[in-house]
Amino acid sequence: MSKITIALEAAVQTVIENAPKDGKQTNRQRAEIDRAFARILKLIAPRIRHFIRQYGLTAHWDDAEQCCAIAVHRAIQAYEPEKAQFTTFVNWQIRGELQSLRFRLMTDQRPSAKKVEATTVSLSAMVTSADGDEMSPEAMIEDEDALERTESAASDYLADGAIASLIEAYVDHLRKVGIEQLRRRPRPKREEAALRREGPRLRTATHGIDPAELEKLEAKLERDREIVARRVFQTATLDDLSMETGVTKERVRQITKRAAKVIAEIAAADPRFSVMAEYGEPATAKRRQPAAARNATPILPDASQPHNLLSSVVAIDAASIDTVVAAEANRETVEAIAIAAAPLANRAALH
């Protein structure tokens, strides 16, 4: 075998080894598969270029390369080393994909292919529906509810992510509190002496805590996580949770109440959940004045009213009024009338 064939077999074997049958892959396995697949494409790149030119698909080079990558992927999935070498197997896969692409793009011009009644239909072409209306195939296959379902699914996805983050933050809070309580718990004198003999060293948050106590704490946290997730964010009842977790209904209620309060504080403090915190705040209501204050009647009379103003009235004798009328001879209208009132001694002032 040539060096390229040996390298291809090794790369394919790497992909197969890092692809478990149960479908559960680690990040390291995914990285190994990506590197091996890139190495395979690099090794057979000259062969891919040769087949693209052979099938006359140079004008559609990008599409042809994508088809070849799909062919390599399918060849790796269906490859059986005991039956043939990978180089032979992948050649037929690439040929089949390129032949299918050429048929879709430009139809097959061979005489044998003309016996097959197959045509390429554009989605933009107008066709006549059963009602006699012209419409495009794209409009016929369009899903009117697709946008609504997509937005709904996206909202559900974001909501589930936010709920999971809130629950995880709440569990982390409980874990810190529980570890701090375990650290403050009095230890036997022998353990204290052993810790002092160790001297200064790099210690973790759980240093000096009994592993059995940590296991109990984690079990309790998992129980609280399930209760909070199903009671606060779902519709589980107290009876169901009490029967499934073995905790009394009153204890479930207490856990739920405390969790709701702590989660609200976390949402208000964490900027990631600022929108949720603002949504949960009640609207600020205007302070209403009491009815007595709104309808209060003043005790003193209103000084601005006319009947409450002090008036001064003076009576004058009409005989003492001298009227002076000046009229010009050449005018028929009276231009000025002067009325003079002299003060009299016998006038009376009324208040």
mmCIF file of C-alpha atoms in Angstrom:
data_model
loop_
_atom_site.group_PDB
_atom_site.id
_atom_site.type_symbol
_atom_site.label_atom_id
_atom_site.label_comp_id
_atom_site.label_asym_id
_atom_site.label_seq_id
_atom_site.Cartn_x
_atom_site.Cartn_y
_atom_site.Cartn_z
ATOM 1 C CA MET A 1 0.000 0.000 0.000
ATOM 2 C CA SER A 2 1.090 3.547 -0.677
ATOM 3 C CA LYS A 3 1.768 6.115 1.998
ATOM 4 C CA ILE A 4 -1.481 7.936 1.218
ATOM 5 C CA THR A 5 -3.487 4.721 1.564
ATOM 6 C CA ILE A 6 -1.838 3.914 4.897
ATOM 7 C CA ALA A 7 -2.462 7.460 6.166
ATOM 8 C CA LEU A 8 -6.099 7.297 5.059
ATOM 9 C CA GLU A 9 -6.642 3.988 6.835
ATOM 10 C CA ALA A 10 -5.113 5.392 10.034
ATOM 11 C CA ALA A 11 -7.232 8.552 9.914
ATOM 12 C CA VAL A 12 -10.423 6.592 9.260
ATOM 13 C CA GLN A 13 -9.596 4.258 12.122
ATOM 14 C CA THR A 14 -9.178 7.299 14.390
ATOM 15 C CA VAL A 15 -12.635 8.546 13.427
ATOM 16 C CA ILE A 16 -14.213 5.149 14.052
ATOM 17 C CA GLU A 17 -12.545 4.758 17.448
ATOM 18 C CA ASN A 18 -13.715 8.175 18.649
ATOM 19 C CA ALA A 19 -17.318 7.685 17.480
ATOM 20 C CA PRO A 20 -19.013 5.471 20.111
ATOM 21 C CA LYS A 21 -22.096 3.572 19.087
ATOM 22 C CA ASP A 22 -24.225 4.934 21.923
ATOM 23 C CA GLY A 23 -23.746 8.461 20.535
ATOM 24 C CA LYS A 24 -22.313 9.984 23.737
ATOM 25 C CA GLN A 25 -19.122 11.794 22.799
ATOM 26 C CA THR A 26 -16.772 13.849 24.883
ATOM 27 C CA ASN A 27 -15.259 17.119 23.765
ATOM 28 C CA ARG A 28 -11.906 15.426 23.301
ATOM 29 C CA GLN A 29 -13.442 12.801 21.012
ATOM 30 C CA ARG A 30 -15.168 15.462 18.915
ATOM 31 C CA ALA A 31 -11.889 17.322 18.521
ATOM 32 C CA GLU A 32 -10.094 14.131 17.470
ATOM 33 C CA ILE A 33 -12.793 13.373 14.892
ATOM 34 C CA ASP A 34 -12.600 16.895 13.452
ATOM 35 C CA ARG A 35 -8.822 16.716 13.115
ATOM 36 C CA ALA A 36 -8.944 13.259 11.536
ATOM 37 C CA PHE A 37 -11.682 14.288 9.085
ATOM 38 C CA ALA A 38 -9.699 17.357 8.024
ATOM 39 C CA ARG A 39 -6.657 15.120 7.486
ATOM 40 C CA ILE A 40 -8.726 12.752 5.320
ATOM 41 C CA LEU A 41 -10.011 15.607 3.144
ATOM 42 C CA LYS A 42 -6.475 16.904 2.730
ATOM 43 C CA LEU A 43 -5.192 13.489 1.630
ATOM 44 C CA ILE A 44 -7.899 12.917 -0.990
ATOM 45 C CA ALA A 45 -8.094 16.533 -2.191
ATOM 46 C CA PRO A 46 -6.268 15.724 -5.497
ATOM 47 C CA ARG A 47 -8.716 12.896 -6.150
ATOM 48 C CA ILE A 48 -11.683 15.197 -5.482
ATOM 49 C CA ARG A 49 -10.361 17.795 -7.936
ATOM 50 C CA HIS A 50 -9.884 15.084 -10.563
ATOM 51 C CA PHE A 51 -13.439 13.789 -10.221
ATOM 52 C CA ILE A 52 -14.931 17.299 -10.322
ATOM 53 C CA ARG A 53 -13.197 17.983 -13.641
ATOM 54 C CA GLN A 54 -14.127 14.548 -14.963
ATOM 55 C CA TYR A 55 -17.833 15.102 -14.320
ATOM 56 C CA GLY A 56 -17.763 18.609 -15.800
ATOM 57 C CA LEU A 57 -18.733 20.433 -12.620
ATOM 58 C CA THR A 58 -15.994 23.066 -12.573
ATOM 59 C CA ALA A 59 -18.638 25.805 -12.899
ATOM 60 C CA HIS A 60 -20.183 24.539 -9.664
ATOM 61 C CA TRP A 61 -16.965 23.937 -7.772
ATOM 62 C CA ASP A 62 -18.195 24.842 -4.277
ATOM 63 C CA ASP A 63 -21.277 22.638 -4.555
ATOM 64 C CA ALA A 64 -19.183 19.789 -5.899
ATOM 65 C CA GLU A 65 -16.724 20.055 -3.007
ATOM 66 C CA GLN A 66 -19.593 19.968 -0.533
ATOM 67 C CA CYS A 67 -20.969 16.847 -2.192
ATOM 68 C CA CYS A 68 -17.541 15.212 -1.999
ATOM 69 C CA ALA A 69 -17.293 16.041 1.717
ATOM 70 C CA ILE A 70 -20.712 14.452 2.250
ATOM 71 C CA ALA A 71 -19.543 11.401 0.302
ATOM 72 C CA VAL A 72 -16.455 11.065 2.508
ATOM 73 C CA HIS A 73 -18.589 11.336 5.637
ATOM 74 C CA ARG A 74 -20.977 8.633 4.415
ATOM 75 C CA ALA A 75 -18.086 6.440 3.376
ATOM 76 C CA ILE A 76 -16.588 6.627 6.873
ATOM 77 C CA GLN A 77 -19.915 5.709 8.454
ATOM 78 C CA ALA A 78 -20.498 2.692 6.195
ATOM 79 C CA TYR A 79 -16.878 1.545 5.881
ATOM 80 C CA GLU A 80 -16.032 -2.057 6.783
ATOM 81 C CA PRO A 81 -12.249 -2.658 6.788
ATOM 82 C CA GLU A 82 -12.507 -6.418 6.282
ATOM 83 C CA LYS A 83 -14.302 -6.054 2.931
ATOM 84 C CA ALA A 84 -12.265 -3.436 1.054
ATOM 85 C CA GLN A 85 -9.780 -0.636 1.416
ATOM 86 C CA PHE A 86 -11.060 2.826 2.170
ATOM 87 C CA THR A 87 -9.561 4.335 -0.991
ATOM 88 C CA THR A 88 -11.647 2.044 -3.192
ATOM 89 C CA PHE A 89 -14.783 2.495 -1.123
ATOM 90 C CA VAL A 90 -14.609 6.289 -1.001
ATOM 91 C CA ASN A 91 -14.060 6.533 -4.775
ATOM 92 C CA TRP A 92 -17.477 5.050 -5.501
ATOM 93 C CA GLN A 93 -19.116 7.240 -2.895
ATOM 94 C CA ILE A 94 -17.631 10.381 -4.451
ATOM 95 C CA ARG A 95 -18.643 9.267 -7.941
ATOM 96 C CA GLY A 96 -22.212 8.653 -6.841
ATOM 97 C CA GLU A 97 -22.570 12.059 -5.168
ATOM 98 C CA LEU A 98 -21.102 13.930 -8.139
ATOM 99 C CA GLN A 99 -23.304 12.005 -10.565
ATOM 100 C CA SER A 100 -26.357 12.927 -8.506
ATOM 101 C CA LEU A 101 -25.296 16.581 -8.423
ATOM 102 C CA ARG A 102 -24.783 16.683 -12.180
ATOM 103 C CA PHE A 103 -28.198 15.168 -12.777
ATOM 104 C CA ARG A 104 -29.844 17.762 -10.535
ATOM 105 C CA LEU A 105 -28.053 20.681 -12.161
ATOM 106 C CA MET A 106 -28.045 19.923 -15.859
ATOM 107 C CA THR A 107 -29.846 16.579 -16.270
ATOM 108 C CA ASP A 108 -28.144 13.579 -17.776
ATOM 109 C CA GLN A 109 -27.565 13.885 -21.539
ATOM 110 C CA ARG A 110 -26.862 10.215 -22.169
ATOM 111 C CA PRO A 111 -29.373 8.249 -24.283
ATOM 112 C CA SER A 112 -30.077 5.858 -21.431
ATOM 113 C CA ALA A 113 -30.993 8.742 -19.158
ATOM 114 C CA LYS A 114 -33.572 10.100 -21.616
ATOM 115 C CA LYS A 115 -35.771 7.108 -20.887
ATOM 116 C CA VAL A 116 -36.284 8.444 -17.385
ATOM 117 C CA GLU A 117 -38.961 11.128 -17.253
ATOM 118 C CA ALA A 118 -37.313 13.509 -14.825
ATOM 119 C CA THR A 119 -37.175 17.269 -15.042
ATOM 120 C CA THR A 120 -35.742 20.016 -12.889
ATOM 121 C CA VAL A 121 -38.434 22.369 -11.600
ATOM 122 C CA SER A 122 -37.689 25.858 -10.349
ATOM 123 C CA LEU A 123 -39.453 26.957 -7.201
ATOM 124 C CA SER A 124 -39.940 30.396 -8.749
ATOM 125 C CA ALA A 125 -41.835 29.076 -11.795
ATOM 126 C CA MET A 126 -45.566 29.805 -11.901
ATOM 127 C CA VAL A 127 -47.970 26.886 -11.961
ATOM 128 C CA THR A 128 -51.745 26.665 -12.022
ATOM 129 C CA SER A 129 -53.427 25.354 -8.915
ATOM 130 C CA ALA A 130 -56.620 23.297 -8.773
ATOM 131 C CA ASP A 131 -58.669 26.496 -8.421
ATOM 132 C CA GLY A 132 -57.192 27.990 -11.586
ATOM 133 C CA ASP A 133 -55.011 30.527 -9.759
ATOM 134 C CA GLU A 134 -51.377 30.962 -10.691
ATOM 135 C CA MET A 135 -48.965 30.446 -7.836
ATOM 136 C CA SER A 136 -45.404 29.304 -7.374
ATOM 137 C CA PRO A 137 -44.458 25.916 -5.913
ATOM 138 C CA GLU A 138 -42.651 27.819 -3.182
ATOM 139 C CA ALA A 139 -45.959 29.342 -2.099
ATOM 140 C CA MET A 140 -47.659 25.956 -2.278
ATOM 141 C CA ILE A 141 -45.195 24.311 0.083
ATOM 142 C CA GLU A 142 -44.836 27.331 2.364
ATOM 143 C CA ASP A 143 -45.816 26.711 5.955
ATOM 144 C CA GLU A 144 -47.796 29.663 7.267
ATOM 145 C CA ASP A 145 -47.346 28.664 10.892
ATOM 146 C CA ALA A 146 -43.604 28.077 10.619
ATOM 147 C CA LEU A 147 -42.643 31.554 11.864
ATOM 148 C CA GLU A 148 -44.960 31.358 14.846
ATOM 149 C CA ARG A 149 -43.716 27.902 15.797
ATOM 150 C CA THR A 150 -40.112 28.991 15.380
ATOM 151 C CA GLU A 151 -40.561 32.031 17.609
ATOM 152 C CA SER A 152 -42.413 29.957 20.170
ATOM 153 C CA ALA A 153 -39.695 27.312 20.177
ATOM 154 C CA ALA A 154 -37.001 29.981 20.481
ATOM 155 C CA SER A 155 -38.824 31.566 23.417
ATOM 156 C CA ASP A 156 -39.178 28.200 25.116
ATOM 157 C CA TYR A 157 -35.497 27.482 24.545
ATOM 158 C CA LEU A 158 -34.412 30.805 26.055
ATOM 159 C CA ALA A 159 -36.810 30.389 28.971
ATOM 160 C CA ASP A 160 -35.541 26.877 29.696
ATOM 161 C CA GLY A 161 -31.965 28.141 29.601
ATOM 162 C CA ALA A 162 -32.755 30.983 32.000
ATOM 163 C CA ILE A 163 -34.569 28.614 34.361
ATOM 164 C CA ALA A 164 -31.668 26.161 34.327
ATOM 165 C CA SER A 165 -29.204 28.984 35.058
ATOM 166 C CA LEU A 166 -31.330 30.276 37.936
ATOM 167 C CA ILE A 167 -31.666 26.828 39.475
ATOM 168 C CA GLU A 168 -27.930 26.214 39.094
ATOM 169 C CA ALA A 169 -27.141 29.547 40.753
ATOM 170 C CA TYR A 170 -29.525 28.701 43.591
ATOM 171 C CA VAL A 171 -27.925 25.275 44.096
ATOM 172 C CA ASP A 172 -24.455 26.863 44.119
ATOM 173 C CA HIS A 173 -25.680 29.257 46.801
ATOM 174 C CA LEU A 174 -26.965 26.365 48.904
ATOM 175 C CA ARG A 175 -23.704 24.484 48.377
ATOM 176 C CA LYS A 176 -21.622 27.405 49.636
ATOM 177 C CA VAL A 177 -23.852 27.820 52.668
ATOM 178 C CA GLY A 178 -23.743 24.092 53.426
ATOM 179 C CA ILE A 179 -19.958 23.874 53.104
ATOM 180 C CA GLU A 180 -19.552 26.897 55.373
ATOM 181 C CA GLN A 181 -21.771 25.250 57.986
ATOM 182 C CA LEU A 182 -19.755 22.035 57.789
ATOM 183 C CA ARG A 183 -16.515 23.956 58.206
ATOM 184 C CA ARG A 184 -17.798 25.710 61.320
ATOM 185 C CA ARG A 185 -18.985 22.472 62.871
ATOM 186 C CA PRO A 186 -16.767 21.522 65.843
ATOM 187 C CA ARG A 187 -14.340 18.691 65.102
ATOM 188 C CA PRO A 188 -12.769 16.151 67.430
ATOM 189 C CA LYS A 189 -9.517 17.207 69.051
ATOM 190 C CA ARG A 190 -7.506 14.638 67.127
ATOM 191 C CA GLU A 191 -8.630 16.048 63.786
ATOM 192 C CA GLU A 192 -7.867 19.588 64.929
ATOM 193 C CA ALA A 193 -4.378 18.549 66.002
ATOM 194 C CA ALA A 194 -3.771 16.757 62.702
ATOM 195 C CA LEU A 195 -4.828 19.833 60.735
ATOM 196 C CA ARG A 196 -2.520 22.048 62.787
ATOM 197 C CA ARG A 197 0.418 19.692 62.227
ATOM 198 C CA GLU A 198 -0.034 19.963 58.460
ATOM 199 C CA GLY A 199 0.967 23.599 58.631
ATOM 200 C CA PRO A 200 0.206 26.253 55.998
ATOM 201 C CA ARG A 201 -0.674 24.776 52.635
ATOM 202 C CA LEU A 202 -2.932 25.372 49.682
ATOM 203 C CA ARG A 203 -6.354 24.290 50.874
ATOM 204 C CA THR A 204 -9.567 23.844 48.981
ATOM 205 C CA ALA A 205 -12.979 24.986 50.149
ATOM 206 C CA THR A 206 -13.773 21.472 51.396
ATOM 207 C CA HIS A 207 -10.458 20.870 53.138
ATOM 208 C CA GLY A 208 -10.898 19.125 56.466
ATOM 209 C CA ILE A 209 -14.547 18.174 55.856
ATOM 210 C CA ASP A 210 -15.614 14.558 56.062
ATOM 211 C CA PRO A 211 -16.282 13.178 52.531
ATOM 212 C CA ALA A 212 -19.358 11.376 53.841
ATOM 213 C CA GLU A 213 -20.807 14.707 54.945
ATOM 214 C CA LEU A 214 -20.111 16.152 51.503
ATOM 215 C CA GLU A 215 -21.935 13.247 49.867
ATOM 216 C CA LYS A 216 -24.936 13.840 52.109
ATOM 217 C CA LEU A 217 -24.862 17.528 51.190
ATOM 218 C CA GLU A 218 -24.783 16.768 47.459
ATOM 219 C CA ALA A 219 -27.676 14.316 47.813
ATOM 220 C CA LYS A 220 -29.685 16.965 49.632
ATOM 221 C CA LEU A 221 -28.871 19.534 46.953
ATOM 222 C CA GLU A 222 -30.044 17.194 44.202
ATOM 223 C CA ARG A 223 -33.281 16.631 46.093
ATOM 224 C CA ASP A 224 -33.813 20.376 46.516
ATOM 225 C CA ARG A 225 -32.989 20.946 42.851
ATOM 226 C CA GLU A 226 -35.721 18.539 41.775
ATOM 227 C CA ILE A 227 -38.249 20.037 44.182
ATOM 228 C CA VAL A 228 -37.544 23.604 43.075
ATOM 229 C CA ALA A 229 -37.555 22.767 39.376
ATOM 230 C CA ARG A 230 -40.847 20.903 39.534
ATOM 231 C CA ARG A 231 -42.656 23.031 42.096
ATOM 232 C CA VAL A 232 -41.522 26.582 41.274
ATOM 233 C CA PHE A 233 -41.168 26.346 37.497
ATOM 234 C CA GLN A 234 -43.569 23.490 36.747
ATOM 235 C CA THR A 235 -46.970 22.320 37.941
ATOM 236 C CA ALA A 236 -46.060 19.504 40.316
ATOM 237 C CA THR A 237 -48.258 19.263 43.408
ATOM 238 C CA LEU A 238 -47.169 18.919 47.015
ATOM 239 C CA ASP A 239 -48.590 15.399 47.188
ATOM 240 C CA ASP A 240 -46.628 14.220 44.149
ATOM 241 C CA LEU A 241 -43.342 15.681 45.373
ATOM 242 C CA SER A 242 -43.886 14.327 48.872
ATOM 243 C CA MET A 243 -44.494 10.810 47.578
ATOM 244 C CA GLU A 244 -41.571 10.838 45.124
ATOM 245 C CA THR A 245 -38.918 12.496 47.302
ATOM 246 C CA GLY A 246 -39.960 11.148 50.700
ATOM 247 C CA VAL A 247 -40.218 14.656 52.171
ATOM 248 C CA THR A 248 -43.291 15.884 53.998
ATOM 249 C CA LYS A 249 -45.580 18.347 52.270
ATOM 250 C CA GLU A 250 -44.818 21.022 54.845
ATOM 251 C CA ARG A 251 -41.087 20.628 54.249
ATOM 252 C CA VAL A 252 -41.640 20.837 50.482
ATOM 253 C CA ARG A 253 -43.590 24.045 51.002
ATOM 254 C CA GLN A 254 -40.793 25.508 53.128
ATOM 255 C CA ILE A 255 -38.127 24.591 50.563
ATOM 256 C CA THR A 256 -40.206 26.099 47.778
ATOM 257 C CA LYS A 257 -40.871 29.329 49.666
ATOM 258 C CA ARG A 258 -37.217 29.825 50.562
ATOM 259 C CA ALA A 259 -36.115 28.984 47.019
ATOM 260 C CA ALA A 260 -38.521 31.494 45.488
ATOM 261 C CA LYS A 261 -37.156 34.255 47.725
ATOM 262 C CA VAL A 262 -33.488 33.436 47.068
ATOM 263 C CA ILE A 263 -34.029 33.038 43.319
ATOM 264 C CA ALA A 264 -35.733 36.440 43.197
ATOM 265 C CA GLU A 265 -32.714 37.986 44.947
ATOM 266 C CA ILE A 266 -30.330 36.253 42.535
ATOM 267 C CA ALA A 267 -32.317 37.475 39.533
ATOM 268 C CA ALA A 268 -32.270 41.033 40.883
ATOM 269 C CA ALA A 269 -28.512 40.993 41.563
ATOM 270 C CA ASP A 270 -27.321 39.180 38.431
ATOM 271 C CA PRO A 271 -27.334 41.376 35.278
ATOM 272 C CA ARG A 272 -28.121 38.322 33.151
ATOM 273 C CA PHE A 273 -31.585 38.179 34.681
ATOM 274 C CA SER A 274 -32.261 41.920 34.861
ATOM 275 C CA VAL A 275 -35.167 41.623 32.424
ATOM 276 C CA MET A 276 -36.782 38.922 34.541
ATOM 277 C CA ALA A 277 -36.295 40.988 37.700
ATOM 278 C CA GLU A 278 -37.896 44.053 36.110
ATOM 279 C CA TYR A 279 -40.770 41.937 34.846
ATOM 280 C CA GLY A 280 -41.463 40.654 38.344
ATOM 281 C CA GLU A 281 -41.540 44.076 40.004
ATOM 282 C CA PRO A 282 -45.052 45.398 40.759
ATOM 283 C CA ALA A 283 -46.097 48.633 39.129
ATOM 284 C CA THR A 284 -45.640 51.720 41.297
ATOM 285 C CA ALA A 285 -49.091 52.967 42.291
ATOM 286 C CA LYS A 286 -49.821 56.597 42.921
ATOM 287 C CA ARG A 287 -50.478 57.437 46.537
ATOM 288 C CA ARG A 288 -54.120 58.313 46.961
ATOM 289 C CA GLN A 289 -55.167 60.946 49.413
ATOM 290 C CA PRO A 290 -57.852 60.090 51.938
ATOM 291 C CA ALA A 291 -61.396 61.169 51.190
ATOM 292 C CA ALA A 292 -61.404 63.558 54.141
ATOM 293 C CA ALA A 293 -58.390 65.414 52.737
ATOM 294 C CA ARG A 294 -59.857 65.604 49.236
ATOM 295 C CA ASN A 295 -63.262 66.951 50.370
ATOM 296 C CA ALA A 296 -62.050 69.180 53.220
ATOM 297 C CA THR A 297 -64.130 72.361 53.743
ATOM 298 C CA PRO A 298 -62.277 75.438 55.065
ATOM 299 C CA ILE A 299 -63.524 76.884 58.330
ATOM 300 C CA LEU A 300 -62.908 80.573 57.443
ATOM 301 C CA PRO A 301 -64.899 82.199 54.616
ATOM 302 C CA ASP A 302 -63.245 82.774 51.288
ATOM 303 C CA ALA A 303 -62.009 86.380 51.225
ATOM 304 C CA SER A 304 -61.995 86.463 47.423
ATOM 305 C CA GLN A 305 -65.768 86.196 47.136
ATOM 306 C CA PRO A 306 -67.596 89.512 46.374
ATOM 307 C CA HIS A 307 -70.022 89.214 49.266
ATOM 308 C CA ASN A 308 -67.143 88.918 51.738
ATOM 309 C CA LEU A 309 -65.419 92.161 50.672
ATOM 310 C CA LEU A 310 -65.755 95.313 52.858
ATOM 311 C CA SER A 311 -67.624 98.082 50.987
ATOM 312 C CA SER A 312 -67.795 101.895 51.475
ATOM 313 C CA VAL A 313 -70.943 103.778 50.275
ATOM 314 C CA VAL A 314 -71.238 107.612 50.275
ATOM 315 C CA ALA A 315 -74.605 109.537 49.761
ATOM 316 C CA ILE A 316 -74.353 112.959 48.047
ATOM 317 C CA ASP A 317 -77.075 115.613 47.641
ATOM 318 C CA ALA A 318 -78.033 116.025 43.969
ATOM 319 C CA ALA A 319 -78.687 119.808 44.284
ATOM 320 C CA SER A 320 -75.072 120.507 45.035
ATOM 321 C CA ILE A 321 -73.792 119.038 41.794
ATOM 322 C CA ASP A 322 -72.646 121.624 39.268
ATOM 323 C CA THR A 323 -72.803 120.440 35.701
ATOM 324 C CA VAL A 324 -70.710 122.181 33.133
ATOM 325 C CA VAL A 325 -71.481 121.566 29.471
ATOM 326 C CA ALA A 326 -69.233 123.108 26.864
ATOM 327 C CA ALA A 327 -70.568 122.954 23.356
ATOM 328 C CA GLU A 328 -69.231 124.505 20.240
ATOM 329 C CA ALA A 329 -71.512 126.512 17.978
ATOM 330 C CA ASN A 330 -70.543 124.848 14.752
ATOM 331 C CA ARG A 331 -71.007 121.260 16.058
ATOM 332 C CA GLU A 332 -74.173 119.372 16.820
ATOM 333 C CA THR A 333 -72.605 116.811 19.077
ATOM 334 C CA VAL A 334 -71.461 117.299 22.601
ATOM 335 C CA GLU A 335 -67.765 116.686 22.857
ATOM 336 C CA ALA A 336 -67.232 116.883 26.570
ATOM 337 C CA ILE A 337 -69.252 116.847 29.716
ATOM 338 C CA ALA A 338 -67.561 117.689 32.931
ATOM 339 C CA ILE A 339 -69.129 116.755 36.137
ATOM 340 C CA ALA A 340 -67.707 118.201 39.257
ATOM 341 C CA ALA A 341 -68.849 117.220 42.661
ATOM 342 C CA ALA A 342 -67.851 119.469 45.547
ATOM 343 C CA PRO A 343 -67.634 117.972 49.055
ATOM 344 C CA LEU A 344 -70.613 118.806 51.216
ATOM 345 C CA ALA A 345 -70.667 119.226 54.933
ATOM 346 C CA ASN A 346 -73.872 117.294 55.483
ATOM 347 C CA ARG A 347 -72.905 114.090 53.653
ATOM 348 C CA ALA A 348 -73.202 110.900 55.521
ATOM 349 C CA ALA A 349 -70.937 107.926 55.279
ATOM 350 C CA LEU A 350 -72.431 104.499 55.454
ATOM 351 C CA HIS A 351 -70.375 101.432 56.091
#
